Tab-separated table of C-alpha atoms in Angstrom:
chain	number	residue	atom	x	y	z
A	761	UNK	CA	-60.556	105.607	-33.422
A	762	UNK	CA	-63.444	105.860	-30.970
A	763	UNK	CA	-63.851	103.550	-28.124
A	764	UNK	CA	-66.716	101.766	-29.902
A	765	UNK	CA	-64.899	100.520	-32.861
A	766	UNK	CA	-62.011	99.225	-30.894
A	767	UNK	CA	-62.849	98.555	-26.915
A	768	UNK	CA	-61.006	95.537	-25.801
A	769	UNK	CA	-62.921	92.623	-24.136
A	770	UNK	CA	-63.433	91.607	-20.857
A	771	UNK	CA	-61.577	88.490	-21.200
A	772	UNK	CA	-58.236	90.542	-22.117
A	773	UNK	CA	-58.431	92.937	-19.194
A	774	UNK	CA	-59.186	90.495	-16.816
A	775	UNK	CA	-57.541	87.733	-18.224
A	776	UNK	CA	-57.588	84.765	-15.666
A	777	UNK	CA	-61.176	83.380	-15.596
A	778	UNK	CA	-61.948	79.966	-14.431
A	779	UNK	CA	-65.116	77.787	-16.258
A	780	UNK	CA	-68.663	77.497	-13.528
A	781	UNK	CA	-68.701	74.740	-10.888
A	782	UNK	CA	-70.284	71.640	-12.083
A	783	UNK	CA	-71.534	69.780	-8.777
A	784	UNK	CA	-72.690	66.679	-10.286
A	785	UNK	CA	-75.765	65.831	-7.900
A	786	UNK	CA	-78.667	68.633	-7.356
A	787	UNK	CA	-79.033	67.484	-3.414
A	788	UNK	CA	-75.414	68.834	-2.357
A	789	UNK	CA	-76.548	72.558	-2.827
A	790	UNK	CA	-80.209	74.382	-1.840
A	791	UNK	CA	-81.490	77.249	-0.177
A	792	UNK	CA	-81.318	75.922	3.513
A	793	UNK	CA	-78.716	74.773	5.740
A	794	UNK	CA	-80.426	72.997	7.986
A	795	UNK	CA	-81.610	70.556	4.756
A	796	UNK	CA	-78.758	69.870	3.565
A	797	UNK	CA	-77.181	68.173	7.028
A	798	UNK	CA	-80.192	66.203	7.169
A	799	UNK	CA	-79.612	65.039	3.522
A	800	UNK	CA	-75.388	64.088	4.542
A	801	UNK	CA	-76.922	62.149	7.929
A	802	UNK	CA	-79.395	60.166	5.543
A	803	UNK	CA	-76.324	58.969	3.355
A	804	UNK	CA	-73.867	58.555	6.649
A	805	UNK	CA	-76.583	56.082	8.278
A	806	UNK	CA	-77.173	54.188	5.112
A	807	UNK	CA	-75.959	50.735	5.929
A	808	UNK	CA	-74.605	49.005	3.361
A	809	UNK	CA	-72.588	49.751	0.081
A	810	UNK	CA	-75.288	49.760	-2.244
A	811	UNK	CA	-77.411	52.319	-0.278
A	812	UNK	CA	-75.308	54.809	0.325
A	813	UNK	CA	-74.426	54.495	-3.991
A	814	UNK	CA	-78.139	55.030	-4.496
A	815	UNK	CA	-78.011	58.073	-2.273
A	816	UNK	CA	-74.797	59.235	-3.749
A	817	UNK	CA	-75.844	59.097	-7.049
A	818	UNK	CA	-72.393	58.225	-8.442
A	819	UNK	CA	-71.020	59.990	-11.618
A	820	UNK	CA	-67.670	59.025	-13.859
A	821	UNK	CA	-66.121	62.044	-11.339
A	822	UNK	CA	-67.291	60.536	-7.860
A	823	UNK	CA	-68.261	57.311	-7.012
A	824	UNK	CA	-68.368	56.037	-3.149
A	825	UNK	CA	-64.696	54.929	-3.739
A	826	UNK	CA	-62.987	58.298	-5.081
A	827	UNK	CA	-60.086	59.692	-3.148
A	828	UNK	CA	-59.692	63.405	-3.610
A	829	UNK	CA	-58.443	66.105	-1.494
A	830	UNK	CA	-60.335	68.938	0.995
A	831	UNK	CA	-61.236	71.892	-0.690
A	832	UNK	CA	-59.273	74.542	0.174
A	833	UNK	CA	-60.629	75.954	3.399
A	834	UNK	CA	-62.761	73.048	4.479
A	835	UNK	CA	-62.169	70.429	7.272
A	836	UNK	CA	-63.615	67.552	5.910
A	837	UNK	CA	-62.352	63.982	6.089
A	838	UNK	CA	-60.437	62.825	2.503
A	839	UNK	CA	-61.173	59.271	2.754
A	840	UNK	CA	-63.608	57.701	0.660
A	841	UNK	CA	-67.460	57.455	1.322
A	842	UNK	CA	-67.638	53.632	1.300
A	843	UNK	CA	-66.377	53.821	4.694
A	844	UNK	CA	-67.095	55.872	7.811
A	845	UNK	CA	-68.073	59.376	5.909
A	846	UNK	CA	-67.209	61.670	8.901
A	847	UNK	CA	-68.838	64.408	10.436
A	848	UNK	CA	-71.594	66.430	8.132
A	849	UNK	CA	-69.188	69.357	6.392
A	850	UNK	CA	-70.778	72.761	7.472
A	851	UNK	CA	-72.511	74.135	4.812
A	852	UNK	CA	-71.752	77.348	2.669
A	853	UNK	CA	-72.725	80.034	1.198
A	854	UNK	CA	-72.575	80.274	-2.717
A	855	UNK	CA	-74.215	82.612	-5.362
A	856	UNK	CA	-76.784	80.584	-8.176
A	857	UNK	CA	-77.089	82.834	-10.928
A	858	UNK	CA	-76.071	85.807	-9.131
A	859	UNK	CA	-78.660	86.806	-7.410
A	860	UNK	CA	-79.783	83.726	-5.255
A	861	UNK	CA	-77.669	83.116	-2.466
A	862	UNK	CA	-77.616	79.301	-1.603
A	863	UNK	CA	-75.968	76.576	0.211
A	864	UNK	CA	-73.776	74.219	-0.496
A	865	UNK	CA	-72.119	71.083	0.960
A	866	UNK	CA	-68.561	71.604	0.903
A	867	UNK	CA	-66.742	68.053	0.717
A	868	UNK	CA	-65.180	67.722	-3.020
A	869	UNK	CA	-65.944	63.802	-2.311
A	870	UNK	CA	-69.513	64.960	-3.824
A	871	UNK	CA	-68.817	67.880	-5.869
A	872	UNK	CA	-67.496	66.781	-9.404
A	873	UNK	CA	-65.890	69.837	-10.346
A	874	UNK	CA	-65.502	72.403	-7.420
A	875	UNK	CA	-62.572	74.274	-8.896
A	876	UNK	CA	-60.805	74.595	-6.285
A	877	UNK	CA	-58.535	77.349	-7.415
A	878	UNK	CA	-61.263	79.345	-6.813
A	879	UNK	CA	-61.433	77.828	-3.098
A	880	UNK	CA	-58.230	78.925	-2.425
A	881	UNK	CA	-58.627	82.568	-3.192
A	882	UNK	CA	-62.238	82.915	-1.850
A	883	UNK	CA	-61.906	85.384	1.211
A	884	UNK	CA	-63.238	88.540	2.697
A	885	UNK	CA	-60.789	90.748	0.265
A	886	UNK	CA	-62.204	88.818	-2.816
A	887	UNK	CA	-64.403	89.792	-5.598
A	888	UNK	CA	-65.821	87.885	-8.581
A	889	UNK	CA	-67.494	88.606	-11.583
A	890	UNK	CA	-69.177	86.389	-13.976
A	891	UNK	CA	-69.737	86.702	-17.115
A	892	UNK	CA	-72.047	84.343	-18.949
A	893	UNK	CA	-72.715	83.631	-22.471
A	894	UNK	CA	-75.374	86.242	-23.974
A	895	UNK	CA	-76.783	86.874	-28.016
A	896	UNK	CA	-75.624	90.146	-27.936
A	897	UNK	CA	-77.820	93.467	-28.920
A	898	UNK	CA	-76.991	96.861	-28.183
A	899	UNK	CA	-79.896	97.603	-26.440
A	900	UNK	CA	-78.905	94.383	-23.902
A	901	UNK	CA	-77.960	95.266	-20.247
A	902	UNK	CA	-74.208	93.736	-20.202
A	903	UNK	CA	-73.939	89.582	-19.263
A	904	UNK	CA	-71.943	91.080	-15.930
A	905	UNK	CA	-72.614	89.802	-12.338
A	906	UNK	CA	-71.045	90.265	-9.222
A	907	UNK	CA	-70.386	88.383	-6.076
A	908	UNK	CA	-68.330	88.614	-2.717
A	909	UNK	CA	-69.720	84.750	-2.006
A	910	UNK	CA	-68.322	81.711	-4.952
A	911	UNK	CA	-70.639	82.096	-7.208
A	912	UNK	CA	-71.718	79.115	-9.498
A	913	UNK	CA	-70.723	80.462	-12.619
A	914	UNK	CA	-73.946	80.698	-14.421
A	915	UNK	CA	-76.585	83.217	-15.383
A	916	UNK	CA	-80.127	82.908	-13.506
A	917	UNK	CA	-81.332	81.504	-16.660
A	918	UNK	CA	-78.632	78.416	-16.038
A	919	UNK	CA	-76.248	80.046	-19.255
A	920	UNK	CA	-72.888	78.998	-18.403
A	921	UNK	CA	-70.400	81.283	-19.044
A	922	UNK	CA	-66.571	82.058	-16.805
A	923	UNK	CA	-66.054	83.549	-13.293
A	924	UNK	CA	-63.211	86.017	-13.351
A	925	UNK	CA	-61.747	86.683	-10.028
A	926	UNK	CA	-60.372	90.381	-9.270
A	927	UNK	CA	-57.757	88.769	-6.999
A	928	UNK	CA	-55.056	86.020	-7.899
A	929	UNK	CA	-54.419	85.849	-4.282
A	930	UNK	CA	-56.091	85.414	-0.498
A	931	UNK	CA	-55.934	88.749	0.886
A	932	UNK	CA	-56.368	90.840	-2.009
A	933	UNK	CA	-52.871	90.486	-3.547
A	934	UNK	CA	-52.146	90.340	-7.162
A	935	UNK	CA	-55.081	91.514	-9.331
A	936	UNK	CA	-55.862	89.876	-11.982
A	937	UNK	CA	-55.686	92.472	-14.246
A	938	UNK	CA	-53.415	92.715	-17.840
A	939	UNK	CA	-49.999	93.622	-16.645
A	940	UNK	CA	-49.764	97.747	-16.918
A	941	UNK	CA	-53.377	98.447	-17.276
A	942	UNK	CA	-53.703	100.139	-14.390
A	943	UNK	CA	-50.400	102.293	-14.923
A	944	UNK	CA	-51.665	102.776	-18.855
A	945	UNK	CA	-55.178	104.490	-17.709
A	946	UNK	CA	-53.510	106.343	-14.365
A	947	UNK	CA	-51.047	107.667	-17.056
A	948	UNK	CA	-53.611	108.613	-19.525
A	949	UNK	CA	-56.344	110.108	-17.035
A	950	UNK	CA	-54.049	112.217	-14.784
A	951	UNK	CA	-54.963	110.090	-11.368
A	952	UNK	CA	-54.621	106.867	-9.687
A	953	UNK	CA	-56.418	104.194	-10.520
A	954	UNK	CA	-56.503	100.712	-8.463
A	955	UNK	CA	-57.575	97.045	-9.141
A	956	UNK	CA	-61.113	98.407	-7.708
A	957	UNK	CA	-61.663	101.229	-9.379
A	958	UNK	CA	-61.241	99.205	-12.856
A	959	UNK	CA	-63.931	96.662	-11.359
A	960	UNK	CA	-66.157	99.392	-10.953
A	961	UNK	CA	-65.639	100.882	-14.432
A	962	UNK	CA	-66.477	97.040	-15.910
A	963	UNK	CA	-69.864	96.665	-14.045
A	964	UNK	CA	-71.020	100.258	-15.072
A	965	UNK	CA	-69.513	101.034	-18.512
A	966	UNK	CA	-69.264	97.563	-20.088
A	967	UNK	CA	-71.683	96.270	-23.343
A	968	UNK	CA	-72.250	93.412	-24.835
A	969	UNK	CA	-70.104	92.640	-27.886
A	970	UNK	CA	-69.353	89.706	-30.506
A	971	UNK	CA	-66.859	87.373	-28.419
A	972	UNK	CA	-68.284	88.641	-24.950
A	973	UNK	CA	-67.926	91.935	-23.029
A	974	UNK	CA	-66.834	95.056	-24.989
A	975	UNK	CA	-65.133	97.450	-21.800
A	976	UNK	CA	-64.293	100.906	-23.635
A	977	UNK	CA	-61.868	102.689	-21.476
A	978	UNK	CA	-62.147	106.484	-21.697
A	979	UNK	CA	-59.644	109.013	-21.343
A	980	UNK	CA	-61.747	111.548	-20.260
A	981	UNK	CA	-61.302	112.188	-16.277
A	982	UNK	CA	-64.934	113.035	-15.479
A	983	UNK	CA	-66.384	110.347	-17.115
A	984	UNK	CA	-63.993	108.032	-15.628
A	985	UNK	CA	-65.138	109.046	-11.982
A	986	UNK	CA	-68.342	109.110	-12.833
A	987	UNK	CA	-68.553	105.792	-14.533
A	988	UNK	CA	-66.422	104.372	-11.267
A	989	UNK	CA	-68.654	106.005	-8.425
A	990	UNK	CA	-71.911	104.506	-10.524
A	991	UNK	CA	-70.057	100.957	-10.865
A	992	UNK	CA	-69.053	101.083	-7.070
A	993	UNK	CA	-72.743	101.423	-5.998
A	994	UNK	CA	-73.407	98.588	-8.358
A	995	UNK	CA	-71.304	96.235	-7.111
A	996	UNK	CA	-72.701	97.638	-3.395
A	997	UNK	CA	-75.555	96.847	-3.934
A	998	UNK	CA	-75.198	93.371	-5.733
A	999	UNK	CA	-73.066	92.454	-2.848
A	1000	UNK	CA	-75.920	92.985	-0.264
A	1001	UNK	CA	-73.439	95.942	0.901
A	1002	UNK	CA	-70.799	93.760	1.178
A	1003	UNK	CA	-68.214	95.353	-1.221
A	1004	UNK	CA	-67.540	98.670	-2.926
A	1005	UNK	CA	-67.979	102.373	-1.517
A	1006	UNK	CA	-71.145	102.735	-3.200
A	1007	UNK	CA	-72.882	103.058	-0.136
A	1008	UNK	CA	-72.733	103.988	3.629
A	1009	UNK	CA	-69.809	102.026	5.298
A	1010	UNK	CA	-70.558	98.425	6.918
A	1011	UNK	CA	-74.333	99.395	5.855
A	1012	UNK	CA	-76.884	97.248	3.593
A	1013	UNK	CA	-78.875	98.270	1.369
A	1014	UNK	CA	-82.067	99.949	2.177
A	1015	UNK	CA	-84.879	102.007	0.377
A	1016	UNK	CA	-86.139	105.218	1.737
A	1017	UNK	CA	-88.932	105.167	4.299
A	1018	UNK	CA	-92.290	104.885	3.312
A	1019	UNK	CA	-91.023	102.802	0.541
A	1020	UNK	CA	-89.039	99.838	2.570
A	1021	UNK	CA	-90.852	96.342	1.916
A	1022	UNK	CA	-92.768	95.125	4.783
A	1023	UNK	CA	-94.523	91.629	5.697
A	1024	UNK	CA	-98.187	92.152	5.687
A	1025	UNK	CA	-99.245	88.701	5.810
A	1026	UNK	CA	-96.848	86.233	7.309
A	1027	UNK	CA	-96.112	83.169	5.559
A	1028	UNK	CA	-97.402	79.984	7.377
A	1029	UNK	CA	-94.365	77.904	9.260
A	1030	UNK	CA	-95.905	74.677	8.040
A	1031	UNK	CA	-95.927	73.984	4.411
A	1032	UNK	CA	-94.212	76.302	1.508
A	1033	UNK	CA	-96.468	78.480	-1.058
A	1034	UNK	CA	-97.588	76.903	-4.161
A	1035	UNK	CA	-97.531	80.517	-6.291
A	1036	UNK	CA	-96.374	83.798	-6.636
A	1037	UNK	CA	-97.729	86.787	-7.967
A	1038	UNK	CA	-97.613	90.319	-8.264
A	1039	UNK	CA	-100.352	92.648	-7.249
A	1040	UNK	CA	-99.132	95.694	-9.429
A	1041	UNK	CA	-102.153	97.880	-7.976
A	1042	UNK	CA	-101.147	97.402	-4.541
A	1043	UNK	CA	-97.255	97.057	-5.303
A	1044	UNK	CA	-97.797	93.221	-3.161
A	1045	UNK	CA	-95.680	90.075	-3.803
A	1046	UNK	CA	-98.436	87.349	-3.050
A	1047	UNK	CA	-97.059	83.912	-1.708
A	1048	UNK	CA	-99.772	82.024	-1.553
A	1049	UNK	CA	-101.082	83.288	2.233
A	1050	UNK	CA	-98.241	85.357	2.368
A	1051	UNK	CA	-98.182	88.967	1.151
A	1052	UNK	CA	-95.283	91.727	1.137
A	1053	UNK	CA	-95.440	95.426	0.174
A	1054	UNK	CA	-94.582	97.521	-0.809
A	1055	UNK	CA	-92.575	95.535	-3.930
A	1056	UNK	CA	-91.487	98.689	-6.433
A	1057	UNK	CA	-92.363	97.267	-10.168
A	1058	UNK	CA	-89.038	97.833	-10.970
A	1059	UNK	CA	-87.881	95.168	-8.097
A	1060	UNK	CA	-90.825	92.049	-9.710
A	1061	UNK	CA	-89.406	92.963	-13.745
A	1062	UNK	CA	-86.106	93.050	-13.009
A	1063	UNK	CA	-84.834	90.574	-15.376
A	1064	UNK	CA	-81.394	89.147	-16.071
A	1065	UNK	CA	-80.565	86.586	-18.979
A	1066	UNK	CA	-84.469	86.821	-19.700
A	1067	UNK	CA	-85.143	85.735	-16.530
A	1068	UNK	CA	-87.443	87.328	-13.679
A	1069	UNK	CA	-84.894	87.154	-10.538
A	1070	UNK	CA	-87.635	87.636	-7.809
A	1071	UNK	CA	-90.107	84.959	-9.322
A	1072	UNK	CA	-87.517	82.438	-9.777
A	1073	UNK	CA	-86.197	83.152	-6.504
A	1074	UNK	CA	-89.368	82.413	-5.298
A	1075	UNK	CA	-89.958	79.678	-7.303
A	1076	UNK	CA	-86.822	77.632	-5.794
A	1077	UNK	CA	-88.725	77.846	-2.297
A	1078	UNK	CA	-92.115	76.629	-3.351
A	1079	UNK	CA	-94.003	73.939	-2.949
A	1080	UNK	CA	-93.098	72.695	-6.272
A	1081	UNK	CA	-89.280	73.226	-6.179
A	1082	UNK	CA	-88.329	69.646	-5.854
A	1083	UNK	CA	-91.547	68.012	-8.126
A	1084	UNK	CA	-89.739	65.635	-10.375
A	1085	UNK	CA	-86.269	64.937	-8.205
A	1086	UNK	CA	-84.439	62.238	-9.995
A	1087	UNK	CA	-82.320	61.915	-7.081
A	1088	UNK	CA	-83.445	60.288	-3.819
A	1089	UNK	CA	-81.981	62.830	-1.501
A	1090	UNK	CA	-83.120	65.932	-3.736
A	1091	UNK	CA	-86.466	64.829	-2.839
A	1092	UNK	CA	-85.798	65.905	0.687
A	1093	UNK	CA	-86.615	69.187	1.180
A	1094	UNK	CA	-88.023	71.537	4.023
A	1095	UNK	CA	-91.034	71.507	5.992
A	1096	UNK	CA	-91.942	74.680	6.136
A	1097	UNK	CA	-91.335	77.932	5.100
A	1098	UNK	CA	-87.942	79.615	6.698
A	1099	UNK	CA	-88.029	83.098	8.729
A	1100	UNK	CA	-84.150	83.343	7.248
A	1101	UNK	CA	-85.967	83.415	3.950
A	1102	UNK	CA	-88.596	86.311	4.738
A	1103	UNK	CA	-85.346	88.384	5.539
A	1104	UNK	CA	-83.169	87.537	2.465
A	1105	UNK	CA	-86.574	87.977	0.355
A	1106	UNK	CA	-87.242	91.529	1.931
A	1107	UNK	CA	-83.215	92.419	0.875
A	1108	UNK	CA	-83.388	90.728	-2.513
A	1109	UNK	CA	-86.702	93.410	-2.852
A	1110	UNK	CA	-84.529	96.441	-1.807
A	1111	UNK	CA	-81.515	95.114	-3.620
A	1112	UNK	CA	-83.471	94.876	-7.112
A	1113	UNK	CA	-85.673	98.014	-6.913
A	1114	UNK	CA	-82.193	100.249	-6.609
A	1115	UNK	CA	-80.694	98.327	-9.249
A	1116	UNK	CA	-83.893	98.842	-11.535
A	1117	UNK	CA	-83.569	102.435	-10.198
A	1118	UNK	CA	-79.684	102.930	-11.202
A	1119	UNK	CA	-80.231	101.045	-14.853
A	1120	UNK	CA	-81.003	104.674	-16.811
A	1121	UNK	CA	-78.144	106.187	-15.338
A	1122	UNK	CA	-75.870	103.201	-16.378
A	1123	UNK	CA	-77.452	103.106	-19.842
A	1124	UNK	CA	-76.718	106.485	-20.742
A	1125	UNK	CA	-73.165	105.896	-19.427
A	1126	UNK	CA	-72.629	103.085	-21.130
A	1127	UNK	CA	-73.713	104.733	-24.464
A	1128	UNK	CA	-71.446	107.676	-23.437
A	1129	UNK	CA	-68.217	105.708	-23.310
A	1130	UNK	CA	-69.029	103.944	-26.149
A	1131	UNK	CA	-69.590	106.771	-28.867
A	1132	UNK	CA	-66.624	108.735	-27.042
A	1133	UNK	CA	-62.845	108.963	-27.596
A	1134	UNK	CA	-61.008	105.715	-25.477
A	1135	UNK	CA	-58.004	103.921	-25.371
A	1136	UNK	CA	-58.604	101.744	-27.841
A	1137	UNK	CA	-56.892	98.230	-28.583
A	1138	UNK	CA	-54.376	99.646	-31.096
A	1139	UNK	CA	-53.189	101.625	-28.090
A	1140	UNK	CA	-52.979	99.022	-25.550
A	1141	UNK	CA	-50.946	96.855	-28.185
A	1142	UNK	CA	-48.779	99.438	-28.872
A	1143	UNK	CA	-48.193	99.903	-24.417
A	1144	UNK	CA	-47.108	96.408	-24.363
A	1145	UNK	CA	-50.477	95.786	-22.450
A	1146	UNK	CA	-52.215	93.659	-25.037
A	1147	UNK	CA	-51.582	91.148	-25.918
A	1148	UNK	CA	-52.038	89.336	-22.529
A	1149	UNK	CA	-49.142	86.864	-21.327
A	1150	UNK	CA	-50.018	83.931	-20.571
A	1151	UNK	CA	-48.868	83.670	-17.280
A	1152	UNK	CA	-51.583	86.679	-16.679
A	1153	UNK	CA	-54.155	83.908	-17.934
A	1154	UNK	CA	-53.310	81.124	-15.396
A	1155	UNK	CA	-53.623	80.797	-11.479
A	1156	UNK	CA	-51.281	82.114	-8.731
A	1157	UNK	CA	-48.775	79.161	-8.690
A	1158	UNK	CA	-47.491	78.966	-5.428
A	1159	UNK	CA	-49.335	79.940	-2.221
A	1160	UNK	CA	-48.087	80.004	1.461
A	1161	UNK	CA	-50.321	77.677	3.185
A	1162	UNK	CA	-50.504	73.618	2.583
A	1163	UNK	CA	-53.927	71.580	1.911
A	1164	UNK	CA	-55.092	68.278	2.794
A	1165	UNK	CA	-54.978	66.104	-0.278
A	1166	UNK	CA	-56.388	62.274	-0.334
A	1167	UNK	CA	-55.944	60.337	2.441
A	1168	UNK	CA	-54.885	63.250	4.874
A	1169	UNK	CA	-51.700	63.441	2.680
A	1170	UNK	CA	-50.510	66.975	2.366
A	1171	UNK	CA	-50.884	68.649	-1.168
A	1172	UNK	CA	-47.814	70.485	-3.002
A	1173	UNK	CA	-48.844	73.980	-4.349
């Protein structure tokens, strides 16, 4: 049976996954830092009860009066926002829709569902990949992210779908892969294979399939390393260089010279563009004064979920990002346009144009391991690796460290 006709999923080789973070209130995440504190000091000074609710915005999860624990990781105070809030918790980085790389307040007083399980295993070490709910076509690029920062849990078109940690544990301890996987293709390919390598196989070799990700698993060596060395540069280069041996050591990701994205017209300090547009003739992204180049055309139509990642990254630091805020501290926003985001914009450019660039050679890959010969599901059932326990499914259950819960009492894990 070919690997086509019987690839397992996704969800049975990496079988713990964990549903996307639901924060409740838009002003507790956005793209800078420095907006978000000033957001936390206008609910802190609010000076009486039913202010600081307006502010809040209470939901059925948090209301002024909820006692809940720190997220794992965070100093910030545990008891309730009716009374003295504490100092502003220092904001972090998380991943919206993959790609955009925001900020978020982290004090699970006004996050409604953090999942903090996630907190807890959130480190250096760590890897996650979400995978988000797609109409699937065989032409389709796979519903597959990756992140070395929490990531949201959603596509960039807002398509919710499950974050699936490679790591059950801080430090890069127990994988979260189906119990004798790993042995089962190092058996079957003649050579090791680690927790990383079978990341790298998912991001390059997976499809999309009825039920989610279809990840055939070939037993041909070559293929193997080739469809590993493609998927390492892959998740290089969608961790900003972060993770994976894709690339030069400790480096990030840059295009060749002549080629490397330059600003040409600086973006005023006062005030944030109202458009953005592509100059295809003179490869420029145009925001509103400001103009970069050279932008590769495979960097502006690089789409994911149907979505344009540079123009909606663009679009969530315009002028018009927070028209129509429900939410009285949403409507805060920054003055000006940040030189943090000229930098991140000028990486998100290389970052998209090599991934446009490495598509081909992952299409033709991925068709190769799906019309070839694979361990197929019949085969893992019959190694004792499918079907999944269902231990393999849940959390790590005990960790060595203790967390804050509500009122500064410590939590049992």
């Amino acid at each position: 049976m070919t690997a086509k006709q019987d690839a397992p999923l996704l969800s049975d080789l990496l079988p713990w996954s964990v549903p996307p973070l639901r924060p409740g209130r838009a002003w507790v995440t956005g793209p800078d830092p420095a907006v978000l504190r000033r957001r936390w000091d206008a609910l802190a000074a609010a000076d009486d009860t039913a202010e600081r609710a307006r502010l809040l915005c209470p939901s059925r999860a948090r209301t002024l009066h909820t006692a809940v624990g720190q997220l794992p990781g965070q100093a910030t105070a545990t008891g309730s926002l009716a009374g003295a809030p504490g100092r502003c918790p220092e904001p972090v980085r998380f991943a919206h829709g993959g790609f955009d790389l925001r900020w978020l307040l982290p004090d699970h007083r006004l996050i409604d569902t953090a999942r903090p399980e996630l907190w807890r295993v959130a480190d250096a070490r760590q890897l996650f990949v979400v995978e988000w709910t797609a109409q699937p076509r065989e032409t389709d690029p796979p519903p597959l992210l990756c992140s070395a920062v929490l990531p949201d849990g959603r596509s960039p078109a807002g398509r919710g779908g499950r974050i699936r940690p490679l790591h059950k544990r801080p430090g890069g301890h127990e994988p979260n892969l189906a119990p004798g996987l790993t042995a089962l293709l190092a058996e079957r390919l003649g050579r090791p294979v680690a927790p990383a390598d079978v990341l790298a196989w998912v991001m390059a070799a997976a499809r999309s399939a009825a039920g989610g990700c279809a990840v055939p698993l070939p037993v041909d060596t070559g293929l193997w390393e080739r469809g590993v060395a493609l998927g390492e540069r892959l998740v290089w280069l969608q961790t900003r260089g972060a993770h994976g041996r894709g690339g030069p050591a400790g480096a990030r990701p840059r295009l060749p010279g002549g080629r490397r994205p330059y600003v040409r017209a600086a973006l005023p300090p006062r005030g944030l563009p109202a458009t953005c547009a592509y100059d295809a003739d003179e490869e420029a992204l145009l925001l509103g004064a400001g103009r970069i180049a050279p932008v590769p055309a495979g960097a502006w139509a690089y789409h994911a979920d149907g979505v344009r990642v540079l123009e909606a990254w663009c679009a969530a630091r315009s002028a018009t990002a927070g028209a129509g805020a429900q939410e009285p501290l949403a409507a805060l926003g920054p003055d000006g346009w940040s030189p943090e985001w000229t930098t991140e914009l000028l990486e998100l450019v290389t970052v998209l144009a090599l991934l446009a660039e490495a598509e081909p050679e992952r299409a033709a890959l991925r068709q190769e391991a799906a019309q070839g010969p694979g361990i197929g599901v019949a085969e893992l059932r019959a190694a004792g690796v499918l079907p999944v326990p269902a231990r393999a499914r849940r959390p790590a259950s005990v960790l060595d460290h203790q967390e804050e819960g509500p009122g500064g009492q410590f939590a049992l894990l």
